[in-house]
Every structure is written in C-alpha cells, then in structure tokens.
PDB file of C-alpha atoms in Angstrom:
ATOM      1  CA  MET A 145     104.210 100.557  93.832  1.00 96.00           C
ATOM      2  CA  ILE A 146     104.691 102.002  97.317  1.00 98.00           C
ATOM      3  CA  THR A 147     106.488  99.085  99.652  1.00 98.00           C
ATOM      4  CA  LEU A 148     105.974  98.667 103.840  1.00 98.00           C
ATOM      5  CA  GLU A 149     108.349  96.707 105.787  1.00 98.00           C
ATOM      6  CA  ASN A 150     109.589  95.455 108.562  1.00 98.00           C
ATOM      7  CA  GLU A 151     111.446  92.730 110.028  1.00 97.00           C
ATOM      8  CA  GLU A 152     108.499  90.083 109.522  1.00 98.00           C
ATOM      9  CA  LEU A 153     106.166  91.076 106.340  1.00 98.00           C
ATOM     10  CA  LEU A 154     106.935  92.883 103.102  1.00 98.00           C
ATOM     11  CA  VAL A 155     103.593  94.772 101.989  1.00 98.00           C
ATOM     12  CA  GLU A 156     103.304  95.769  98.252  1.00 98.00           C
ATOM     13  CA  ILE A 157     100.554  98.215  97.362  1.00 98.00           C
ATOM     14  CA  SER A 158      99.533  99.688  94.183  1.00 98.00           C
ATOM     15  CA  PRO A 159      98.109 103.725  94.036  1.00 98.00           C
ATOM     16  CA  HIS A 160      95.337 102.061  91.109  1.00 98.00           C
ATOM     17  CA  GLY A 161      92.549 101.179  93.757  1.00 98.00           C
ATOM     18  CA  ALA A 162      95.451 102.011  96.320  1.00 98.00           C
ATOM     19  CA  GLU A 163      95.000  98.471  95.956  1.00 98.00           C
ATOM     20  CA  LEU A 164      96.917  95.806  98.232  1.00 98.00           C
ATOM     21  CA  GLN A 165      98.864  93.623  95.777  1.00 98.00           C
ATOM     22  CA  LYS A 166     101.081  91.259  98.148  1.00 98.00           C
ATOM     23  CA  ILE A 167     101.387  90.276 102.056  1.00 98.00           C
ATOM     24  CA  TYR A 168     104.786  88.536 102.578  1.00 98.00           C
ATOM     25  CA  SER A 169     106.064  86.688 105.581  1.00 98.00           C
ATOM     26  CA  LYS A 170     110.308  87.354 105.186  1.00 97.00           C
ATOM     27  CA  LYS A 171     110.785  85.048 107.996  1.00 95.00           C
ATOM     28  CA  ASP A 172     107.810  82.120 107.079  1.00 95.00           C
ATOM     29  CA  GLU A 173     108.575  82.317 103.408  1.00 96.00           C
ATOM     30  CA  ILE A 174     104.624  82.675 103.041  1.00 97.00           C
ATOM     31  CA  ASP A 175     102.820  84.614 100.753  1.00 97.00           C
ATOM     32  CA  TYR A 176      99.355  85.150 102.273  1.00 98.00           C
ATOM     33  CA  LEU A 177      97.447  87.539  99.209  1.00 98.00           C
ATOM     34  CA  TRP A 178      96.041  85.902  96.131  1.00 98.00           C
ATOM     35  CA  SER A 179      98.676  86.401  93.258  1.00 95.00           C
ATOM     36  CA  GLY A 180      95.411  88.211  91.126  1.00 95.00           C
ATOM     37  CA  ASP A 181      96.338  85.121  88.713  1.00 95.00           C
ATOM     38  CA  GLU A 182      93.317  85.962  86.220  1.00 95.00           C
ATOM     39  CA  THR A 183      92.555  82.150  85.154  1.00 93.00           C
ATOM     40  CA  TYR A 184      90.206  82.610  88.079  1.00 95.00           C
ATOM     41  CA  TRP A 185      90.684  86.039  89.357  1.00 96.00           C
ATOM     42  CA  GLY A 186      92.628  89.444  87.880  1.00 96.00           C
ATOM     43  CA  ARG A 187      92.251  91.091  91.854  1.00 98.00           C
ATOM     44  CA  HIS A 188      94.108  90.981  94.878  1.00 98.00           C
ATOM     45  CA  ALA A 189      92.344  92.985  97.473  1.00 98.00           C
ATOM     46  CA  PRO A 190      89.975  95.899  95.742  1.00 98.00           C
ATOM     47  CA  ILE A 191      88.306  98.813  98.179  1.00 98.00           C
ATOM     48  CA  LEU A 192      84.705  98.561  97.634  1.00 98.00           C
ATOM     49  CA  PHE A 193      82.884 102.281  97.531  1.00 98.00           C
ATOM     50  CA  PRO A 194      80.421 104.055  97.075  1.00 98.00           C
ATOM     51  CA  ILE A 195      78.134 101.231  97.059  1.00 98.00           C
ATOM     52  CA  ILE A 196      78.489  96.965  97.886  1.00 97.00           C
ATOM     53  CA  GLY A 197      77.244  94.637  95.257  1.00 95.00           C
ATOM     54  CA  ARG A 198      74.958  94.919  92.966  1.00 96.00           C
ATOM     55  CA  LEU A 199      72.328  97.768  91.900  1.00 97.00           C
ATOM     56  CA  ASN A 200      69.158  96.318  90.246  1.00 97.00           C
ATOM     57  CA  GLU A 201      70.257  97.290  86.654  1.00 97.00           C
ATOM     58  CA  ASP A 202      73.513  99.025  87.976  1.00 97.00           C
ATOM     59  CA  LYS A 203      70.999 102.062  88.210  1.00 97.00           C
ATOM     60  CA  TYR A 204      69.899 103.557  91.139  1.00 97.00           C
ATOM     61  CA  LYS A 205      67.920 106.943  91.489  1.00 96.00           C
ATOM     62  CA  LYS A 206      68.181 110.017  93.220  1.00 96.00           C
ATOM     63  CA  GLY A 207      65.112 111.946  93.347  1.00 92.00           C
ATOM     64  CA  ASP A 208      63.893 111.873  89.506  1.00 90.00           C
ATOM     65  CA  GLU A 209      67.417 111.047  88.078  1.00 95.00           C
ATOM     66  CA  ILE A 210      68.596 107.877  87.112  1.00 97.00           C
ATOM     67  CA  TYR A 211      72.688 107.160  87.571  1.00 98.00           C
ATOM     68  CA  GLU A 212      74.263 104.359  86.525  1.00 97.00           C
ATOM     69  CA  LEU A 213      76.829 102.122  89.017  1.00 97.00           C
ATOM     70  CA  SER A 214      78.899  99.609  88.762  1.00 96.00           C
ATOM     71  CA  GLN A 215      79.219  96.513  91.387  1.00 96.00           C
ATOM     72  CA  HIS A 216      81.370  97.528  94.259  1.00 97.00           C
ATOM     73  CA  GLY A 217      81.642 100.936  92.794  1.00 98.00           C
ATOM     74  CA  PHE A 218      84.760 102.733  91.043  1.00 98.00           C
ATOM     75  CA  ALA A 219      87.154 103.254  94.134  1.00 98.00           C
ATOM     76  CA  ARG A 220      88.669 100.142  92.696  1.00 98.00           C
ATOM     77  CA  ASP A 221      89.495 101.397  89.181  1.00 98.00           C
ATOM     78  CA  LYS A 222      90.507 105.089  90.011  1.00 98.00           C
ATOM     79  CA  THR A 223      94.598 105.907  90.514  1.00 98.00           C
ATOM     80  CA  PHE A 224      94.553 107.635  94.038  1.00 98.00           C
ATOM     81  CA  GLU A 225      96.706 110.058  95.361  1.00 98.00           C
ATOM     82  CA  VAL A 226     100.351 108.507  96.906  1.00 98.00           C
ATOM     83  CA  GLU A 227     100.020 111.499 100.515  1.00 96.00           C
ATOM     84  CA  GLY A 228     102.652 109.835 102.319  1.00 94.00           C
ATOM     85  CA  THR A 229     105.122 107.127 102.721  1.00 95.00           C
ATOM     86  CA  SER A 230     107.167 105.398 105.573  1.00 96.00           C
ATOM     87  CA  ASP A 231     108.608 102.369 106.496  1.00 96.00           C
ATOM     88  CA  GLU A 232     105.800 101.237 107.904  1.00 97.00           C
ATOM     89  CA  THR A 233     102.633 103.489 106.165  1.00 98.00           C
ATOM     90  CA  ALA A 234     101.209 104.594 103.837  1.00 98.00           C
ATOM     91  CA  ILE A 235      98.141 107.150 103.239  1.00 98.00           C
ATOM     92  CA  PHE A 236      96.361 107.008  99.699  1.00 98.00           C
ATOM     93  CA  THR A 237      93.658 110.220  98.729  1.00 98.00           C
ATOM     94  CA  LEU A 238      90.542 110.053  96.496  1.00 98.00           C
ATOM     95  CA  GLN A 239      88.331 112.591  95.697  1.00 98.00           C
ATOM     96  CA  GLN A 240      85.381 113.468  92.912  1.00 98.00           C
ATOM     97  CA  ASP A 241      86.545 114.052  88.997  1.00 98.00           C
ATOM     98  CA  ASP A 242      84.048 114.662  86.020  1.00 97.00           C
ATOM     99  CA  ASP A 243      83.593 110.283  85.921  1.00 97.00           C
ATOM    100  CA  THR A 244      82.852 109.506  89.539  1.00 98.00           C
ATOM    101  CA  LEU A 245      80.029 112.917  88.824  1.00 98.00           C
ATOM    102  CA  ASP A 246      78.153 111.797  85.876  1.00 97.00           C
ATOM    103  CA  HIS A 247      77.886 108.135  88.009  1.00 98.00           C
ATOM    104  CA  TYR A 248      77.690 109.518  92.043  1.00 98.00           C
ATOM    105  CA  PRO A 249      76.507 113.353  92.094  1.00 98.00           C
ATOM    106  CA  TYR A 250      78.931 114.299  95.431  1.00 98.00           C
ATOM    107  CA  GLU A 251      81.854 115.571  96.416  1.00 98.00           C
ATOM    108  CA  PHE A 252      84.181 113.624  98.500  1.00 98.00           C
ATOM    109  CA  LYS A 253      86.745 112.664  99.998  1.00 98.00           C
ATOM    110  CA  LEU A 254      87.973 109.332 100.848  1.00 98.00           C
ATOM    111  CA  THR A 255      91.251 108.671 102.325  1.00 98.00           C
ATOM    112  CA  VAL A 256      92.537 104.967 102.891  1.00 98.00           C
ATOM    113  CA  THR A 257      95.675 104.855 105.534  1.00 98.00           C
ATOM    114  CA  TYR A 258      98.035 101.336 105.814  1.00 98.00           C
ATOM    115  CA  THR A 259      99.666 100.696 108.856  1.00 98.00           C
ATOM    116  CA  LEU A 260     101.800  97.745 109.298  1.00 98.00           C
ATOM    117  CA  ILE A 261     102.740  96.196 112.789  1.00 98.00           C
ATOM    118  CA  GLY A 262     104.809  93.733 113.583  1.00 98.00           C
ATOM    119  CA  LYS A 263     102.749  91.037 111.728  1.00 98.00           C
ATOM    120  CA  LEU A 264      99.916  92.516 111.785  1.00 98.00           C
ATOM    121  CA  LEU A 265      98.159  95.229 109.273  1.00 98.00           C
ATOM    122  CA  SER A 266      95.520  97.923 109.509  1.00 98.00           C
ATOM    123  CA  VAL A 267      93.495  98.728 106.770  1.00 98.00           C
ATOM    124  CA  ASP A 268      91.368 102.604 107.758  1.00 98.00           C
ATOM    125  CA  PHE A 269      88.848 104.722 106.054  1.00 98.00           C
ATOM    126  CA  LYS A 270      87.555 107.999 105.857  1.00 98.00           C
ATOM    127  CA  VAL A 271      85.660 109.155 103.950  1.00 98.00           C
ATOM    128  CA  GLU A 272      84.808 112.771 104.251  1.00 98.00           C
ATOM    129  CA  ASN A 273      81.503 114.427 102.997  1.00 98.00           C
ATOM    130  CA  GLN A 274      82.237 117.773 101.298  1.00 98.00           C
ATOM    131  CA  SER A 275      79.015 118.061  99.311  1.00 97.00           C
ATOM    132  CA  GLU A 276      76.435 120.191 100.485  1.00 96.00           C
ATOM    133  CA  GLU A 277      73.950 117.764 100.817  1.00 97.00           C
ATOM    134  CA  ARG A 278      73.812 114.584 102.679  1.00 98.00           C
ATOM    135  CA  MET A 279      75.807 111.543 101.321  1.00 98.00           C
ATOM    136  CA  PRO A 280      74.972 107.851 100.861  1.00 98.00           C
ATOM    137  CA  PHE A 281      77.822 105.716 100.675  1.00 98.00           C
ATOM    138  CA  SER A 282      79.389 102.315 101.863  1.00 98.00           C
ATOM    139  CA  ILE A 283      82.491 101.071 101.274  1.00 98.00           C
ATOM    140  CA  GLY A 284      84.116  97.926 102.576  1.00 98.00           C
ATOM    141  CA  GLY A 285      87.061  95.394 101.667  1.00 98.00           C
ATOM    142  CA  HIS A 286      88.171  92.754  99.758  1.00 98.00           C
ATOM    143  CA  PRO A 287      90.979  90.352  99.942  1.00 98.00           C
ATOM    144  CA  ALA A 288      91.193  87.191  99.159  1.00 98.00           C
ATOM    145  CA  PHE A 289      94.055  84.290 101.126  1.00 98.00           C
ATOM    146  CA  ASN A 290      96.079  81.582  99.226  1.00 98.00           C
ATOM    147  CA  VAL A 291      94.492  78.814  99.860  1.00 98.00           C
ATOM    148  CA  PRO A 292      96.678  76.274 100.861  1.00 97.00           C
ATOM    149  CA  LEU A 293      99.211  78.829 102.074  1.00 96.00           C
ATOM    150  CA  ASN A 294     103.287  77.692 101.251  1.00 92.00           C
ATOM    151  CA  GLY A 295     101.581  74.041  99.394  1.00 92.00           C
ATOM    152  CA  GLU A 296     100.208  73.367 103.082  1.00 94.00           C
ATOM    153  CA  GLY A 297      97.928  71.116 102.843  1.00 95.00           C
ATOM    154  CA  ASN A 298      94.247  71.217 100.407  1.00 96.00           C
ATOM    155  CA  TYR A 299      92.205  73.487  99.837  1.00 97.00           C
ATOM    156  CA  GLU A 300      89.192  71.171 102.884  1.00 97.00           C
ATOM    157  CA  ASP A 301      92.200  70.734 105.042  1.00 97.00           C
ATOM    158  CA  TYR A 302      91.296  74.569 105.813  1.00 98.00           C
ATOM    159  CA  THR A 303      88.863  76.864 108.160  1.00 98.00           C
ATOM    160  CA  ILE A 304      86.832  79.680 108.806  1.00 98.00           C
ATOM    161  CA  SER A 305      86.301  80.060 112.576  1.00 97.00           C
ATOM    162  CA  ILE A 306      84.329  83.207 113.765  1.00 97.00           C
ATOM    163  CA  SER A 307      85.106  84.753 117.677  1.00 95.00           C
ATOM    164  CA  PRO A 308      82.609  84.782 119.793  1.00 93.00           C
ATOM    165  CA  LYS A 309      81.814  81.206 118.664  1.00 90.00           C
ATOM    166  CA  HIS A 310      77.802  81.496 117.586  1.00 85.00           C
ATOM    167  CA  GLU A 311      75.530  80.558 114.541  1.00 86.00           C
ATOM    168  CA  ALA A 312      75.780  82.859 112.115  1.00 90.00           C
ATOM    169  CA  GLN A 313      73.047  84.040 109.871  1.00 91.00           C
ATOM    170  CA  TYR A 314      73.262  85.020 106.372  1.00 92.00           C
ATOM    171  CA  PHE A 315      72.041  86.698 103.364  1.00 93.00           C
ATOM    172  CA  GLU A 316      70.172  84.119 100.702  1.00 88.00           C
ATOM    173  CA  SER A 317      71.582  84.804  97.074  1.00 87.00           C
ATOM    174  CA  ASP A 318      68.761  84.575  94.280  1.00 86.00           C
ATOM    175  CA  PRO A 319      70.202  85.608  91.566  1.00 91.00           C
ATOM    176  CA  VAL A 320      73.914  85.878  92.323  1.00 90.00           C
ATOM    177  CA  PRO A 321      74.637  88.263  93.294  1.00 91.00           C
ATOM    178  CA  PHE A 322      71.553  90.058  94.520  1.00 93.00           C
ATOM    179  CA  ARG A 323      69.899  88.988  97.625  1.00 92.00           C
ATOM    180  CA  SER A 324      66.433  87.480  97.612  1.00 89.00           C
ATOM    181  CA  GLY A 325      65.602  89.554 101.436  1.00 86.00           C
ATOM    182  CA  SER A 326      65.416  86.211 102.825  1.00 90.00           C
ATOM    183  CA  LYS A 327      68.318  84.657 105.273  1.00 92.00           C
ATOM    184  CA  ARG A 328      69.319  81.698 107.047  1.00 91.00           C
ATOM    185  CA  ILE A 329      71.280  79.961 109.825  1.00 92.00           C
ATOM    186  CA  LEU A 330      74.615  79.129 107.680  1.00 93.00           C
ATOM    187  CA  GLU A 331      74.380  75.249 108.377  1.00 93.00           C
ATOM    188  CA  ALA A 332      77.922  74.240 107.369  1.00 92.00           C
ATOM    189  CA  MET A 333      79.344  75.852 110.582  1.00 94.00           C
ATOM    190  CA  LYS A 334      79.297  74.750 113.603  1.00 93.00           C
ATOM    191  CA  ASP A 335      80.522  75.828 116.664  1.00 92.00           C
ATOM    192  CA  GLY A 336      81.657  78.582 114.745  1.00 94.00           C
ATOM    193  CA  ILE A 337      83.981  76.899 112.606  1.00 96.00           C
ATOM    194  CA  LEU A 338      83.363  76.567 108.522  1.00 97.00           C
ATOM    195  CA  PRO A 339      85.428  73.795 107.497  1.00 97.00           C
ATOM    196  CA  LEU A 340      86.663  75.434 103.676  1.00 97.00           C
ATOM    197  CA  ASN A 341      85.112  73.216 100.468  1.00 95.00           C
ATOM    198  CA  HIS A 342      84.590  74.447  97.091  1.00 96.00           C
ATOM    199  CA  GLU A 343      80.894  73.180  97.021  1.00 95.00           C
ATOM    200  CA  THR A 344      79.869  75.379  99.881  1.00 94.00           C
ATOM    201  CA  PHE A 345      80.008  78.363  97.393  1.00 93.00           C
ATOM    202  CA  ARG A 346      78.991  76.537  94.356  1.00 91.00           C
ATOM    203  CA  ASN A 347      75.624  78.876  95.058  1.00 87.00           C
ATOM    204  CA  GLY A 348      77.611  82.359  95.360  1.00 88.00           C
ATOM    205  CA  LEU A 349      79.003  84.787  98.004  1.00 92.00           C
ATOM    206  CA  ILE A 350      78.226  83.812 101.525  1.00 96.00           C
ATOM    207  CA  ILE A 351      77.226  87.204 103.207  1.00 96.00           C
ATOM    208  CA  ILE A 352      77.234  86.425 107.325  1.00 94.00           C
ATOM    209  CA  ASP A 353      74.590  89.321 108.979  1.00 91.00           C
ATOM    210  CA  GLU A 354      76.742  88.867 112.534  1.00 79.00           C
ATOM    211  CA  PRO A 355      77.489  92.373 114.047  1.00 81.00           C
ATOM    212  CA  LYS A 356      78.053  90.427 116.799  1.00 84.00           C
ATOM    213  CA  VAL A 357      81.561  88.779 115.823  1.00 92.00           C
ATOM    214  CA  ASP A 358      84.742  90.062 116.052  1.00 95.00           C
ATOM    215  CA  MET A 359      87.405  87.817 114.648  1.00 97.00           C
ATOM    216  CA  VAL A 360      87.629  85.806 111.160  1.00 98.00           C
ATOM    217  CA  THR A 361      89.888  83.771 111.557  1.00 98.00           C
ATOM    218  CA  LEU A 362      91.148  81.322 108.215  1.00 98.00           C
ATOM    219  CA  ALA A 363      93.406  78.907 109.471  1.00 97.00           C
ATOM    220  CA  GLY A 364      95.844  75.805 108.089  1.00 94.00           C
ATOM    221  CA  PRO A 365      96.834  72.691 109.343  1.00 93.00           C
ATOM    222  CA  GLU A 366      97.269  71.977 113.057  1.00 90.00           C
ATOM    223  CA  ASN A 367      96.344  76.030 113.154  1.00 89.00           C
ATOM    224  CA  LYS A 368     100.278  76.411 112.173  1.00 93.00           C
ATOM    225  CA  HIS A 369      99.993  79.162 109.617  1.00 96.00           C
ATOM    226  CA  GLY A 370      97.054  81.656 109.022  1.00 98.00           C
ATOM    227  CA  VAL A 371      94.970  84.927 109.265  1.00 98.00           C
ATOM    228  CA  THR A 372      92.926  86.786 111.500  1.00 98.00           C
ATOM    229  CA  LEU A 373      91.030  90.285 110.914  1.00 98.00           C
ATOM    230  CA  ASN A 374      89.663  92.098 113.170  1.00 98.00           C
ATOM    231  CA  VAL A 375      85.888  93.119 111.834  1.00 96.00           C
ATOM    232  CA  GLY A 376      84.189  94.166 114.731  1.00 91.00           C
ATOM    233  CA  GLU A 377      83.832  97.977 113.111  1.00 94.00           C
ATOM    234  CA  PHE A 378      82.239  96.101 109.954  1.00 96.00           C
ATOM    235  CA  PRO A 379      78.612  95.173 110.291  1.00 95.00           C
ATOM    236  CA  TYR A 380      78.694  92.093 108.218  1.00 96.00           C
ATOM    237  CA  PHE A 381      81.417  89.705 106.636  1.00 95.00           C
ATOM    238  CA  CYS A 382      81.178  88.025 102.897  1.00 96.00           C
ATOM    239  CA  LEU A 383      83.313  84.796 102.396  1.00 97.00           C
ATOM    240  CA  TRP A 384      83.572  84.535  98.257  1.00 97.00           C
ATOM    241  CA  THR A 385      85.614  82.632  96.222  1.00 97.00           C
ATOM    242  CA  LYS A 386      84.764  81.109  92.235  1.00 94.00           C
ATOM    243  CA  GLU A 387      81.870  79.617  92.482  1.00 92.00           C
ATOM    244  CA  GLN A 388      83.728  77.147  89.593  1.00 89.00           C
ATOM    245  CA  GLY A 389      86.838  76.310  88.454  1.00 89.00           C
ATOM    246  CA  ASP A 390      88.076  75.387  92.377  1.00 94.00           C
ATOM    247  CA  ALA A 391      89.977  78.421  92.856  1.00 97.00           C
ATOM    248  CA  PRO A 392      92.796  78.712  95.450  1.00 98.00           C
ATOM    249  CA  PHE A 393      91.722  81.473  97.249  1.00 98.00           C
ATOM    250  CA  ILE A 394      89.146  83.454  99.916  1.00 98.00           C
ATOM    251  CA  CYS A 395      88.024  86.257 100.468  1.00 98.00           C
ATOM    252  CA  ILE A 396      87.205  87.459 103.736  1.00 98.00           C
ATOM    253  CA  GLU A 397      85.651  90.312 103.273  1.00 98.00           C
ATOM    254  CA  PRO A 398      83.989  93.205 106.117  1.00 97.00           C
ATOM    255  CA  PHE A 399      81.189  95.272 104.509  1.00 97.00           C
ATOM    256  CA  PHE A 400      79.521  98.459 105.389  1.00 97.00           C
ATOM    257  CA  GLY A 401      77.259  97.916 103.080  1.00 96.00           C
ATOM    258  CA  LEU A 402      74.760  94.668 100.562  1.00 96.00           C
ATOM    259  CA  PRO A 403      73.689  94.570  97.023  1.00 96.00           C
ATOM    260  CA  ASP A 404      70.204  95.115  96.725  1.00 96.00           C
ATOM    261  CA  ILE A 405      67.552  92.755  96.731  1.00 94.00           C
ATOM    262  CA  ALA A 406      66.555  91.721  93.243  1.00 94.00           C
ATOM    263  CA  GLY A 407      63.873  93.649  92.024  1.00 94.00           C
ATOM    264  CA  GLU A 408      63.412  97.296  90.774  1.00 95.00           C
ATOM    265  CA  ILE A 409      65.379 100.089  90.588  1.00 96.00           C
ATOM    266  CA  GLY A 410      65.358 102.021  94.302  1.00 95.00           C
ATOM    267  CA  GLN A 411      66.781 105.697  95.572  1.00 96.00           C
ATOM    268  CA  LEU A 412      71.181 105.041  96.498  1.00 96.00           C
ATOM    269  CA  GLU A 413      69.655 106.445 100.382  1.00 95.00           C
ATOM    270  CA  ASP A 414      67.320 103.401 101.574  1.00 95.00           C
ATOM    271  CA  LYS A 415      69.577 101.175  99.982  1.00 94.00           C
ATOM    272  CA  GLY A 416      70.030  98.210 102.586  1.00 93.00           C
ATOM    273  CA  GLY A 417      73.245  98.589 104.546  1.00 94.00           C
ATOM    274  CA  ILE A 418      73.637 101.952 103.652  1.00 97.00           C
ATOM    275  CA  ILE A 419      75.420 105.258 105.453  1.00 98.00           C
ATOM    276  CA  LEU A 420      74.300 108.823 105.754  1.00 98.00           C
ATOM    277  CA  LEU A 421      76.588 111.454 105.964  1.00 98.00           C
ATOM    278  CA  GLU A 422      75.298 115.356 106.592  1.00 98.00           C
ATOM    279  CA  GLU A 423      77.262 118.131 104.921  1.00 97.00           C
ATOM    280  CA  GLY A 424      80.345 118.470 106.498  1.00 97.00           C
ATOM    281  CA  GLU A 425      80.658 115.139 108.785  1.00 98.00           C
ATOM    282  CA  GLU A 426      83.332 112.314 108.174  1.00 98.00           C
ATOM    283  CA  ARG A 427      83.292 108.787 108.627  1.00 98.00           C
ATOM    284  CA  GLN A 428      86.067 106.293 110.192  1.00 98.00           C
ATOM    285  CA  LEU A 429      85.924 102.780 109.537  1.00 97.00           C
ATOM    286  CA  GLY A 430      88.671 100.201 109.692  1.00 97.00           C
ATOM    287  CA  PHE A 431      89.873  96.734 110.523  1.00 98.00           C
ATOM    288  CA  THR A 432      93.429  94.793 110.479  1.00 98.00           C
ATOM    289  CA  MET A 433      94.528  91.487 109.237  1.00 98.00           C
ATOM    290  CA  GLU A 434      97.366  89.818 111.580  1.00 98.00           C
ATOM    291  CA  MET A 435      99.207  87.152 110.127  1.00 98.00           C
ATOM    292  CA  PHE A 436     100.716  84.364 112.052  1.00 97.00           C
TER     293      PHE A 436
END
C-alpha cells in the first residue's frame, strides 16, 4: 500500500489497479472515500481503461477479428508498477502483457499520477500509443464517496451540484448498462442542483452529456462537508450508486468514453466517446478532488 500524507489528508493507494483506498481528513476525522464494503460494492475508485461501460456481448471488432473485453476494461484488475513515490506524489504505470494483448491487441503505456496539495488530490492520466498503428481507447475515473459523511445527516440531506449551473442532459439507459441512443433532460436537477435520493438511481447509472460542466460538488447538510471534482477535461460524467439496497455511497465519475448503444457488435474505433491515438502519440487528461 502506498501512502500520501500532508497536514490535511492521508491518502492510501493500492498498486492493484492503482486504485485509491482511502481519503481521510486528519483534522475533521472524516473518511471521504467509500470503504469497499462488498455487501454493496467491493471497489473504491477503479480506473477505467481501455474502455468505459459495456460492449455489446462484451465483444468488439477490429477489422474481421472479434475480441472480448469486459465492462470498463482491464486496468482496474491489473497490478501496476510503482514508478516513484514521495510524501505527496505517487506514480504508477501499466503496459501491455500477453493477457491484455489477447483482449486488446495494442502496445501502450498508461501512467497514473496522484498528487496531494492541501485538501486537494489530483489524478492525472497519460496514455502513450506504442503500437505501429492507430490505437482507440477511453479512460475515466470511478471514485465513490461515503453518504452520509461522518454520520452527518441522511442520504437525502446531500446534494450534487454542477457549475456553471444549467439544465443537464443525460443518456437514456435501455437496457442497463447500455445506452438507448436517446437523451433526456435530468428533470430532478433544478438550478444545477440534484437532491440525492435512491429512487433517482433505481433505473441505473446517469451519464451526463455536458462538456460545459467544470465542477461537480457533493455537499452534505448546510454544505458543511463534501467534495468538489474539477472534471473540465472530460466531456461526460456519471452518477451511480447500487440500483437496489440503498447503498450508502455515490460515485462521481469523469468519463472520456461511453457504453455501447444496445445492438450489434461494433468496431472499437466507432465506439461512443472514443479517443484515437496515432502511432507514437500520447494523450494526457486529469481531474481533481478537493475535500471540504
């Protein structure tokens, strides 16, 4: 386990999946990050690569070949190399191996860098195409936060707000977790604020199609404690909690990629929200989480 620490926060990261395990406020004695209780959901904040969401039949085409690739890709289940650490920075890398090449026939290097600055934690991704051809990929974060925080209030006392404030469109899910191809206005969000309620998520994840959104904030009673994500580099973000069981967490997920529209197996390079990297190119993206 890798630990980052300053006067404000203690952060733990596992090399398995380069996944955050804990974000703890030392002064307020608050665990912000979901515990990973398998009663509800056994993960904390997985990294999604090289796809986001589900493929039809968990398969895609590359030319005339068909490959299998499970939901959200394989990075979350691979052990990363620890390239460097300090009190406030940790760098992890993942490259192709025989297993990944069986499912994703590209040579790549994924670098994930965590940096702690006061009450802010930045998560930075760099994807390098080391193949001798164009490489399609998606990438995103999937952090889950405790609701309520530190036992303050109930689930329904919390809100999600977006900045700048405006109506938000989301992709209709049909069947979950696929897209139907249609979009709707998120009626439950008024003036950029969505009151949390488990009923809102009974029909599955809510992927907001709003590249104009810069900040997404989870706030508790009287806005005393919460977390603000800067997601401006990502064209979509997803809100999700378990559809059943009234789970005590909410995920706020910056996405650069989308689940398939339900239907036939397609080419990966045609997948919604896909990024295409030419041979030798790289792409950097990141988001931040600031605790309050």
